[in-house]
Short mmCIF file of C-alpha atoms and ligand atoms in Angstrom, two decimals:
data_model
loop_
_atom_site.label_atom_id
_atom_site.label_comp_id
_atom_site.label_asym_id
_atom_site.label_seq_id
_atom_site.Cartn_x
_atom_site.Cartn_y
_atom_site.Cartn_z
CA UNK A 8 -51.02 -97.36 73.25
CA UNK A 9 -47.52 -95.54 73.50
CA UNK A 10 -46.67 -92.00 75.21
CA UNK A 11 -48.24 -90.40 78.02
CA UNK A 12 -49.67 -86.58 78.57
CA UNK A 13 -48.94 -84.97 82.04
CA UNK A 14 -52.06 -82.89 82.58
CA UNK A 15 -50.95 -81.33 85.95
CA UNK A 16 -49.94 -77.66 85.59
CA UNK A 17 -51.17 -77.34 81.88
CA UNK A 18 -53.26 -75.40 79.81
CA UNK A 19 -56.17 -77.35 78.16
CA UNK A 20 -58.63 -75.19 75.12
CA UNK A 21 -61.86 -76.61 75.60
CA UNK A 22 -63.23 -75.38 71.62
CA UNK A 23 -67.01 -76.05 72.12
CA UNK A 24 -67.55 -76.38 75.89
CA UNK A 25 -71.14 -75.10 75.52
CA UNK A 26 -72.11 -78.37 73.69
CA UNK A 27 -72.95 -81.31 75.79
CA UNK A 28 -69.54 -82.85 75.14
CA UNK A 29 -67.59 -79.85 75.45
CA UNK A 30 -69.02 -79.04 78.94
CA UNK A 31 -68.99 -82.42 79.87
CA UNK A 32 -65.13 -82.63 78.82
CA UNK A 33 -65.41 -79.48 81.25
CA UNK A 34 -66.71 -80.97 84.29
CA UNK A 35 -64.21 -83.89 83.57
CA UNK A 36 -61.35 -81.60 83.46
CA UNK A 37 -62.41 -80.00 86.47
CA UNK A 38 -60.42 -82.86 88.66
CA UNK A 39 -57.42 -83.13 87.11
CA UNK A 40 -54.70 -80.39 88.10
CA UNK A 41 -54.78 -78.36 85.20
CA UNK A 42 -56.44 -75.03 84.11
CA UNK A 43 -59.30 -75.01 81.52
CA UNK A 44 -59.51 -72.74 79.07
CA UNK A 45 -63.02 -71.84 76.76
CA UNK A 46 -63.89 -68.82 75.01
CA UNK A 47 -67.41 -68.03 74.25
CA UNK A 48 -68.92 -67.20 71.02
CA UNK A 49 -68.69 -63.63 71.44
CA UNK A 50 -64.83 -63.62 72.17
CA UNK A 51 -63.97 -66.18 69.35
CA UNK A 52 -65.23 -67.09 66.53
CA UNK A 53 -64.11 -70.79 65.30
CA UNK A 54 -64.88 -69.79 61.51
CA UNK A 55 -62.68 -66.93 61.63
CA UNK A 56 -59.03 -68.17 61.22
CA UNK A 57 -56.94 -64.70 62.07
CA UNK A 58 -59.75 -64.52 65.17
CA UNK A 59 -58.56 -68.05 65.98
CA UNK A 60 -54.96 -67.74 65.33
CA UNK A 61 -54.97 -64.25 67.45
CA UNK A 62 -56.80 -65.97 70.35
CA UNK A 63 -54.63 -68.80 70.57
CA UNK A 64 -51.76 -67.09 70.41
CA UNK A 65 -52.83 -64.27 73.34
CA UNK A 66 -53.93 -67.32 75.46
CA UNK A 67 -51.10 -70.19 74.35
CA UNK A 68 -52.75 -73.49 75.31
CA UNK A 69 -50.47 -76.70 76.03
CA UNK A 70 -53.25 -79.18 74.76
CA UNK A 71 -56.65 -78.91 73.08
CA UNK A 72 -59.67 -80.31 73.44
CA UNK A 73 -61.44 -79.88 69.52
CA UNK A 74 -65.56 -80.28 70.41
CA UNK A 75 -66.76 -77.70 68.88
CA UNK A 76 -68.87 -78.92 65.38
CA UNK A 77 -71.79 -78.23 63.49
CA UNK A 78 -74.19 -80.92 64.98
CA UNK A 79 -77.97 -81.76 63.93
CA UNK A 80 -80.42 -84.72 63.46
CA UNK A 81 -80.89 -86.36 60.26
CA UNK A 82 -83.34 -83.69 59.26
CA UNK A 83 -81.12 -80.78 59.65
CA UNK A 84 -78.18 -82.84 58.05
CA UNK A 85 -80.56 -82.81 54.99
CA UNK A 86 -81.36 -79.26 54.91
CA UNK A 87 -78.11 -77.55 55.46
CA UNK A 88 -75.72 -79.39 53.76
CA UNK A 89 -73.43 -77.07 53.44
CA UNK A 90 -73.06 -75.27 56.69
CA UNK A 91 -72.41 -79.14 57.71
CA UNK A 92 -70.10 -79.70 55.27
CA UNK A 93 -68.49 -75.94 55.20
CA UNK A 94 -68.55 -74.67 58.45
CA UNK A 95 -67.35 -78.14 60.14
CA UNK A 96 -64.13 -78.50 57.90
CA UNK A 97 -63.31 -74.23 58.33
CA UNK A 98 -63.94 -74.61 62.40
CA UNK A 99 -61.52 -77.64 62.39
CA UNK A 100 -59.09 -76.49 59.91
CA UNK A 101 -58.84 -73.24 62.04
CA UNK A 102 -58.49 -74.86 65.64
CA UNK A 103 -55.80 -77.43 64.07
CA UNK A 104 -54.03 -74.99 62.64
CA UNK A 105 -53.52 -72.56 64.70
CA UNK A 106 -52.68 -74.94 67.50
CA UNK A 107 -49.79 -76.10 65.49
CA UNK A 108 -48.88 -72.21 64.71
CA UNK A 109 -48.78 -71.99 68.59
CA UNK A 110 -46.58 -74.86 69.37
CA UNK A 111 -49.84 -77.05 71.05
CA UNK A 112 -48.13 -80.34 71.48
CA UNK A 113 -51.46 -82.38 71.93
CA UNK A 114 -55.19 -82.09 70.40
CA UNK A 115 -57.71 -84.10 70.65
CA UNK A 116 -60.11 -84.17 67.81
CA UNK A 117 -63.64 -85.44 68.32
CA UNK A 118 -65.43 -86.82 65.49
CA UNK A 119 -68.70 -89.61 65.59
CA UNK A 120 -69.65 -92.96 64.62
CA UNK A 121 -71.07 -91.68 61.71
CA UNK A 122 -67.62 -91.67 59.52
CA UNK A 123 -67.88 -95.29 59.16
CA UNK A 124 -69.65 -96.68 56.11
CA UNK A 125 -73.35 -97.55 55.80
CA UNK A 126 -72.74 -101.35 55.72
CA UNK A 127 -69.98 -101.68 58.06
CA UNK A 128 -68.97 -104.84 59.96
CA UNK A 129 -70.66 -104.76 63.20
CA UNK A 130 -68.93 -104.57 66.09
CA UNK A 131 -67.26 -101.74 63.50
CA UNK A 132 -63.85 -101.62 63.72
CA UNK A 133 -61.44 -98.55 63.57
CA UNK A 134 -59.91 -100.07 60.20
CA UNK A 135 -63.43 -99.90 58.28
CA UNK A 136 -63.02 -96.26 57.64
CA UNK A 137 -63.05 -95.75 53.88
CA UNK A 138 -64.00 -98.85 52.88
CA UNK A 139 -67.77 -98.37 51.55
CA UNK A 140 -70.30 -95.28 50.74
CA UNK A 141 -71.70 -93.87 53.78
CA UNK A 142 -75.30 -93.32 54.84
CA UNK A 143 -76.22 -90.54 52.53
CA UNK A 144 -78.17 -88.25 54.73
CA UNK A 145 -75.56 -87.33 57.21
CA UNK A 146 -72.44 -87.83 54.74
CA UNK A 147 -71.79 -84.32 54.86
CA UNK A 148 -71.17 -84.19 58.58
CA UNK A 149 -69.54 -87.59 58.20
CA UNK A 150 -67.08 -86.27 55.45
CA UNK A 151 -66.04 -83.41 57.72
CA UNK A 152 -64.96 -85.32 60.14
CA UNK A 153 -63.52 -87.59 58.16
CA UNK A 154 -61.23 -84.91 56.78
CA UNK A 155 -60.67 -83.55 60.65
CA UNK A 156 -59.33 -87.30 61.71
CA UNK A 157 -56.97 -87.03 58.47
CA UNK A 158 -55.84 -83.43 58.98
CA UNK A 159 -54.67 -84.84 62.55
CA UNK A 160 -53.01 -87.57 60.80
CA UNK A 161 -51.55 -85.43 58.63
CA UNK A 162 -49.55 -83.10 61.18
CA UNK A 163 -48.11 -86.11 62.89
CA UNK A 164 -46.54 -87.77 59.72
CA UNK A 165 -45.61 -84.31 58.65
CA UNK A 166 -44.94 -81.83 61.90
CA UNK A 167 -44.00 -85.16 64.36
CA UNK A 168 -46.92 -83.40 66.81
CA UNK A 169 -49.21 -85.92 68.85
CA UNK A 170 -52.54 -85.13 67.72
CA UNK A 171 -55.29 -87.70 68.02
CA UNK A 172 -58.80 -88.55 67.19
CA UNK A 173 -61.71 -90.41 68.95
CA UNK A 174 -64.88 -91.36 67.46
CA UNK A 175 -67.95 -91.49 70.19
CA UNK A 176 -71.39 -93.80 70.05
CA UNK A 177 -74.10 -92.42 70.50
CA UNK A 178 -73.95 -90.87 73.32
CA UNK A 179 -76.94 -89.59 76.02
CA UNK A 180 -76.95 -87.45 79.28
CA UNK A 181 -76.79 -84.17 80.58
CA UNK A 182 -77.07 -80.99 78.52
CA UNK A 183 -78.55 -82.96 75.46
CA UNK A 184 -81.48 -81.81 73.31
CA UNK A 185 -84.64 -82.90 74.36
CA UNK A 186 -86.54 -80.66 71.45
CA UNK A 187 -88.86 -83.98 69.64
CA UNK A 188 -88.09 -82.74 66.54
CA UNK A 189 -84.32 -82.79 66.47
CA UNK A 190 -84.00 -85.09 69.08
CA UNK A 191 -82.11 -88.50 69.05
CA UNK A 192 -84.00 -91.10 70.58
CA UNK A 193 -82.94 -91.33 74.32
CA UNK A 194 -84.28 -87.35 75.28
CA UNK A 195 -86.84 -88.00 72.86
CA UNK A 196 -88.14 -90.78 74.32
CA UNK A 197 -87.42 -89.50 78.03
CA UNK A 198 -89.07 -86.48 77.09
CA UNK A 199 -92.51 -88.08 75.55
CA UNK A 200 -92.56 -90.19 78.92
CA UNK A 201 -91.98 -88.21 81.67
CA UNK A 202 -95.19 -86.13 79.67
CA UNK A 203 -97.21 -89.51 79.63
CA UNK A 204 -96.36 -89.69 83.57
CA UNK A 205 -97.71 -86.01 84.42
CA UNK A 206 -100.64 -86.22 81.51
CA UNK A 207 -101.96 -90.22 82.67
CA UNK A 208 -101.14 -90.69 78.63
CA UNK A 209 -100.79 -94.45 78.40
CA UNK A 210 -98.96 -94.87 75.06
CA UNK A 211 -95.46 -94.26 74.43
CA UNK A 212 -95.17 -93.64 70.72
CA UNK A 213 -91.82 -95.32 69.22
CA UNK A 214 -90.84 -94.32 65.65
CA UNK A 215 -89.99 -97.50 63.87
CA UNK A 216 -90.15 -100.87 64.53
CA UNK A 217 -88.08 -101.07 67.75
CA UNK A 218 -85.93 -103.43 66.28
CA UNK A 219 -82.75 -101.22 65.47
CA UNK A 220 -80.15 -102.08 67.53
CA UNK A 221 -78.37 -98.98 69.05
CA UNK A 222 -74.91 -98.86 71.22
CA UNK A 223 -75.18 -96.14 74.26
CA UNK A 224 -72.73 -94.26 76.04
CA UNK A 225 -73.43 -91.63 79.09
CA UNK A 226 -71.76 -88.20 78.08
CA UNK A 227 -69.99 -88.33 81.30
CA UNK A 228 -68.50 -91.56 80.81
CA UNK A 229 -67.56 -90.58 77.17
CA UNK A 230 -65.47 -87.52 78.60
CA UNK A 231 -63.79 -89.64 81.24
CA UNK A 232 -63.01 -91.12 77.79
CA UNK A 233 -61.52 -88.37 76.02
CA UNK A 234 -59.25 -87.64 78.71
CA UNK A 235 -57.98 -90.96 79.49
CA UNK A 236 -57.20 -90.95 75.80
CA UNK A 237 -55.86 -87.44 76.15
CA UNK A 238 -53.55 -88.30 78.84
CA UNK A 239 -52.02 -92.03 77.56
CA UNK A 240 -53.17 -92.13 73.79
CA UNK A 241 -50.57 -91.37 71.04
CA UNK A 242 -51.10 -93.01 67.77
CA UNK A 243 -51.86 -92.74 64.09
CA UNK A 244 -55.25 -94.46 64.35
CA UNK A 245 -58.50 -92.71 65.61
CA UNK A 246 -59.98 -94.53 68.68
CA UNK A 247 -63.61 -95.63 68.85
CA UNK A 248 -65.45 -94.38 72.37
CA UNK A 249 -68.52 -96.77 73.24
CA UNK A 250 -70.00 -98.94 75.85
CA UNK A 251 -69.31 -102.00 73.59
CA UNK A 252 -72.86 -103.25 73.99
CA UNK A 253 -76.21 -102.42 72.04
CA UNK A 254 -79.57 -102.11 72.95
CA UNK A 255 -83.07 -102.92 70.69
CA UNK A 256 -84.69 -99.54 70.50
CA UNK A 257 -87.91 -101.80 72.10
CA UNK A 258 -86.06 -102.68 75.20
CA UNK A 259 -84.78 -99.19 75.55
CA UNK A 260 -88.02 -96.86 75.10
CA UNK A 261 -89.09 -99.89 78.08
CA UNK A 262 -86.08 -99.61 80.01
CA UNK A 263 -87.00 -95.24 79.52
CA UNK A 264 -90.54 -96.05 81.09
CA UNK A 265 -89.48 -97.87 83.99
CA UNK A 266 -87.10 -95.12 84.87
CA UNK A 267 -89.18 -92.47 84.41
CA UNK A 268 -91.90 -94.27 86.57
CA UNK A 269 -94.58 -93.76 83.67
CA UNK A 270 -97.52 -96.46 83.28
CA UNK A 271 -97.21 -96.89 79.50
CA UNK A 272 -97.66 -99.09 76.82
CA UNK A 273 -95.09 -99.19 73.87
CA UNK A 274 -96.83 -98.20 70.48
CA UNK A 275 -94.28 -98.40 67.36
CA UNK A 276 -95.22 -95.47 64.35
CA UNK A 277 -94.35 -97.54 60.75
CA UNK A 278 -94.58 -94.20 59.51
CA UNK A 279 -91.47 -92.81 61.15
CA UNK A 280 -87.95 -94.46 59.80
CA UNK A 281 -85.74 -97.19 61.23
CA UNK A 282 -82.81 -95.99 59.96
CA UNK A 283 -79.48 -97.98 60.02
CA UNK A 284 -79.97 -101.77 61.79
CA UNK A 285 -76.99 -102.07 63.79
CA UNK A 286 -74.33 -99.58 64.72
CA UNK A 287 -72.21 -100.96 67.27
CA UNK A 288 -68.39 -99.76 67.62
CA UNK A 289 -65.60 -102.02 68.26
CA UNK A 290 -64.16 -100.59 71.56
CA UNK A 291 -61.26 -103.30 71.79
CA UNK A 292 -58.62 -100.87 71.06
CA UNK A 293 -59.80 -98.40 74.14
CA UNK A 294 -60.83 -101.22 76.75
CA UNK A 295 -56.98 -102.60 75.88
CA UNK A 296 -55.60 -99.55 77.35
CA UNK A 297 -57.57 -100.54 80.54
CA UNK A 298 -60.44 -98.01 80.01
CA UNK A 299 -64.16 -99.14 80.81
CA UNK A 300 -67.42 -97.37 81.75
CA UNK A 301 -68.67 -96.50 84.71
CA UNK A 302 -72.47 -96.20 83.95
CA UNK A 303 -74.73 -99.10 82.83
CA UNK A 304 -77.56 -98.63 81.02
CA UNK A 305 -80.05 -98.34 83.22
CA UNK A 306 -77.87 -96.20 85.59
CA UNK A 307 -77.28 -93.23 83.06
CA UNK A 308 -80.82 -93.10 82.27
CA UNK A 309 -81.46 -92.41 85.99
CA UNK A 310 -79.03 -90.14 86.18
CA UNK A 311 -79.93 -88.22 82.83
CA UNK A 312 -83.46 -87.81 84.44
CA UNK A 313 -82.41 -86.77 87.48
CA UNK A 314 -80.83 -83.96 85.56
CA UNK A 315 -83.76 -83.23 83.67
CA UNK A 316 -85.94 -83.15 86.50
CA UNK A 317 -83.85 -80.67 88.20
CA UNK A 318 -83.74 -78.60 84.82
CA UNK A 319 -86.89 -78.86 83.20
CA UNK A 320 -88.62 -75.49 84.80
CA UNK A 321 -85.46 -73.60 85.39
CA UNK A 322 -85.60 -72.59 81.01
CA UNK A 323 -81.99 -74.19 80.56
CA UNK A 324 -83.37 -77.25 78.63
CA UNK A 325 -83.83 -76.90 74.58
CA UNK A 326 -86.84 -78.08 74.75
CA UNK A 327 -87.92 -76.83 71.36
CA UNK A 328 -91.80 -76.87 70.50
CA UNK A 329 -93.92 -79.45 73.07
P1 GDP B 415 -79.58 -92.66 64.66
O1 GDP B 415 -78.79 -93.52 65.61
O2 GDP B 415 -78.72 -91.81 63.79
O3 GDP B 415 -80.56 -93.47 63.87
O4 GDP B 415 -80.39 -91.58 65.52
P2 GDP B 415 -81.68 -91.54 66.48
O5 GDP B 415 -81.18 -91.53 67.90
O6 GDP B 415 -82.45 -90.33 66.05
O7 GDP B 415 -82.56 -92.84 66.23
C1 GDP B 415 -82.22 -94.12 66.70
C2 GDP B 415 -83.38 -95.07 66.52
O8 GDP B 415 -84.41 -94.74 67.46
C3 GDP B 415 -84.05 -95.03 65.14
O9 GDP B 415 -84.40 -96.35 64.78
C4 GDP B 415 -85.32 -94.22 65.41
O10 GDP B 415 -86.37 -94.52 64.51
C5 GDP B 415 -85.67 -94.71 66.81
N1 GDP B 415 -86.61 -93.87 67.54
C6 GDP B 415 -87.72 -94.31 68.18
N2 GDP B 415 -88.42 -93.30 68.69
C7 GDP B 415 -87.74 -92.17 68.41
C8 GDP B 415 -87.97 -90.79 68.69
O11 GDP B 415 -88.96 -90.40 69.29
N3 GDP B 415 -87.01 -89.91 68.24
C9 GDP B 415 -85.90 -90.32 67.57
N4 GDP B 415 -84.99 -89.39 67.18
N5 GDP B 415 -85.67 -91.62 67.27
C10 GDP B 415 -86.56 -92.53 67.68
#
């Protein structure tokens, strides 16, 4: 870790703040002494580079905050490979650049766990990038954001700017999608209990075996993240954002039912997929710079349904299809 970013008094671009880590990077922001910029899509849109390079140039941002991306389950990743692909490296490409054009001295691009390769070392470190084929149904997201870290990269060896890159878990909480069907597991699961609890269902149907192992991280403590990093990170290498721990998906959809208060019995669906074993980042880089979490497990969940509780009949939840 080398270099520190004074927040106080700047301008920070928030690119994506609708998304749950955008407006969690939001609420973040919100206590630090700086003002916090976002544009909706109506006033800018990401895949239009002169509309990018014309906004940032009218509103001149000091640092930037890149979490704006094409996201989607597995399903969607299958189905729309380009707009993955296409309209994640154009929406980059345009933020970076025009950042640069505007004399941004720091950016902080956000990319996932999902860059690494298929059979990484687990915990995965930072230096496995590039070093196997990745899992082929979400490669197109995965090379995206492979080329955003590297585009970062790029403009420091070549422009001396400090742009960085951190790579998030899997990460839970408010403002996620709770819609089954395009779900990840933790609203998914939340969502199918917290039914079971107002229907008297007793089974909680897990897809799988329940013996993936999956590493969590609260979205809130992932933003503290992100500006920790923002504010003392400046380096070549991307930075991996996780708990450090994992979880079997068994002891999770359990540790989901005893939060929600439901009286169910764990059922596992062999016809759904396991997916990947183990994906477990290797946070050692970020916890040497003195960062940790401040949510456990079962303390996020609580909080997540607290949120959802208070959402759930005021429309503001993608809910999707019941
Ligand atoms: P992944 O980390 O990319 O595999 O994404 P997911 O969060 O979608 O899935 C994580 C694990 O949870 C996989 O092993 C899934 O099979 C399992 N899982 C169990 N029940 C569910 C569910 O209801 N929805 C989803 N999305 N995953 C589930």
């Amino acid at each position: 870790m080398s270099g520190t970013f004074e927040l106080r008094g700047k301008r920070v671009f928030v690119a994506g703040h609708r998304g749950m880590v955008g407006s969690a990077v939001v609420r973040r922001l919100a206590s630090e002494d700086c003002e916090v910029l976002t544009a909706g899509r109506d006033e800018l849109d990401l895949l239009d580079q002169q509309g990018v390079r014309r906004w940032m140039a009218d509103r001149r941002p000091d640092a930037v905050v890149m979490a704006a991306a094409k996201v989607g389950g597995i399903l969607a990743n299958d189905t729309y490979p380009v707009d993955f692909l296409q309209d994640n490296l154009v929406m980059q490409t345009n933020v970076v650049d025009s950042a640069f054009r505007n004399d941004v001295g720091k950016l902080l691009f956000l990319g996932s766990s999902c860059i690494y390769p298929k059979l990484a070392p687990q915990p995965i470190p930072e230096d496995a990038l590039l070093t196997g084929p990745l899992e082929p149904t979400n490669e197109w997201y995965a090379i995206a954001k492979i080329a955003g870290l590297k585009l970062c990269q790029a403009y420091r060896r070549q422009h001396g700017v400090d742009y960085i890159s951190a790579m998030p878990t899997n990460l839970y909480g408010p403002g996620d999608n709770f819609d089954l069907t395009s779900s990840h597991v933790v609203p998914a699961l939340m969502r199918k209990a917290h039914q079971l609890k107002l229907q008297g269902g007793k089974a909680l149907s897990v897809w799988g075996s329940g013996k993936p192992m999956r590493e969590f991280l609260h979205v809130d403590d992932a933003a503290d993240a992100m500006v920790w990093l923002l504010k003392n990170y400046s380096g070549d290498s991307h930075v991996n954002v996780g708990s450090g721990e994992d979880i079997t998906i068994a002891d999770l959809a359990r540790t989901i039912v005893s939060v929600v208060g439901a009286e169910a019995t764990i059922t596992f669906d062999a016809t759904k997929p396991d997916g990947t074993p183990r994906k477990l980042m290797d946070v050692s880089r970020l916890f040497a710079t003195g960062w940790r979490p401040r949510y456990g497990l079962s303390d996020g969940l609580e909080q997540t349904y607290g949120w959802f509780l208070r959402h759930i009949d005021k429309g503001d939840i993608r809910l999707g299809a019941a």
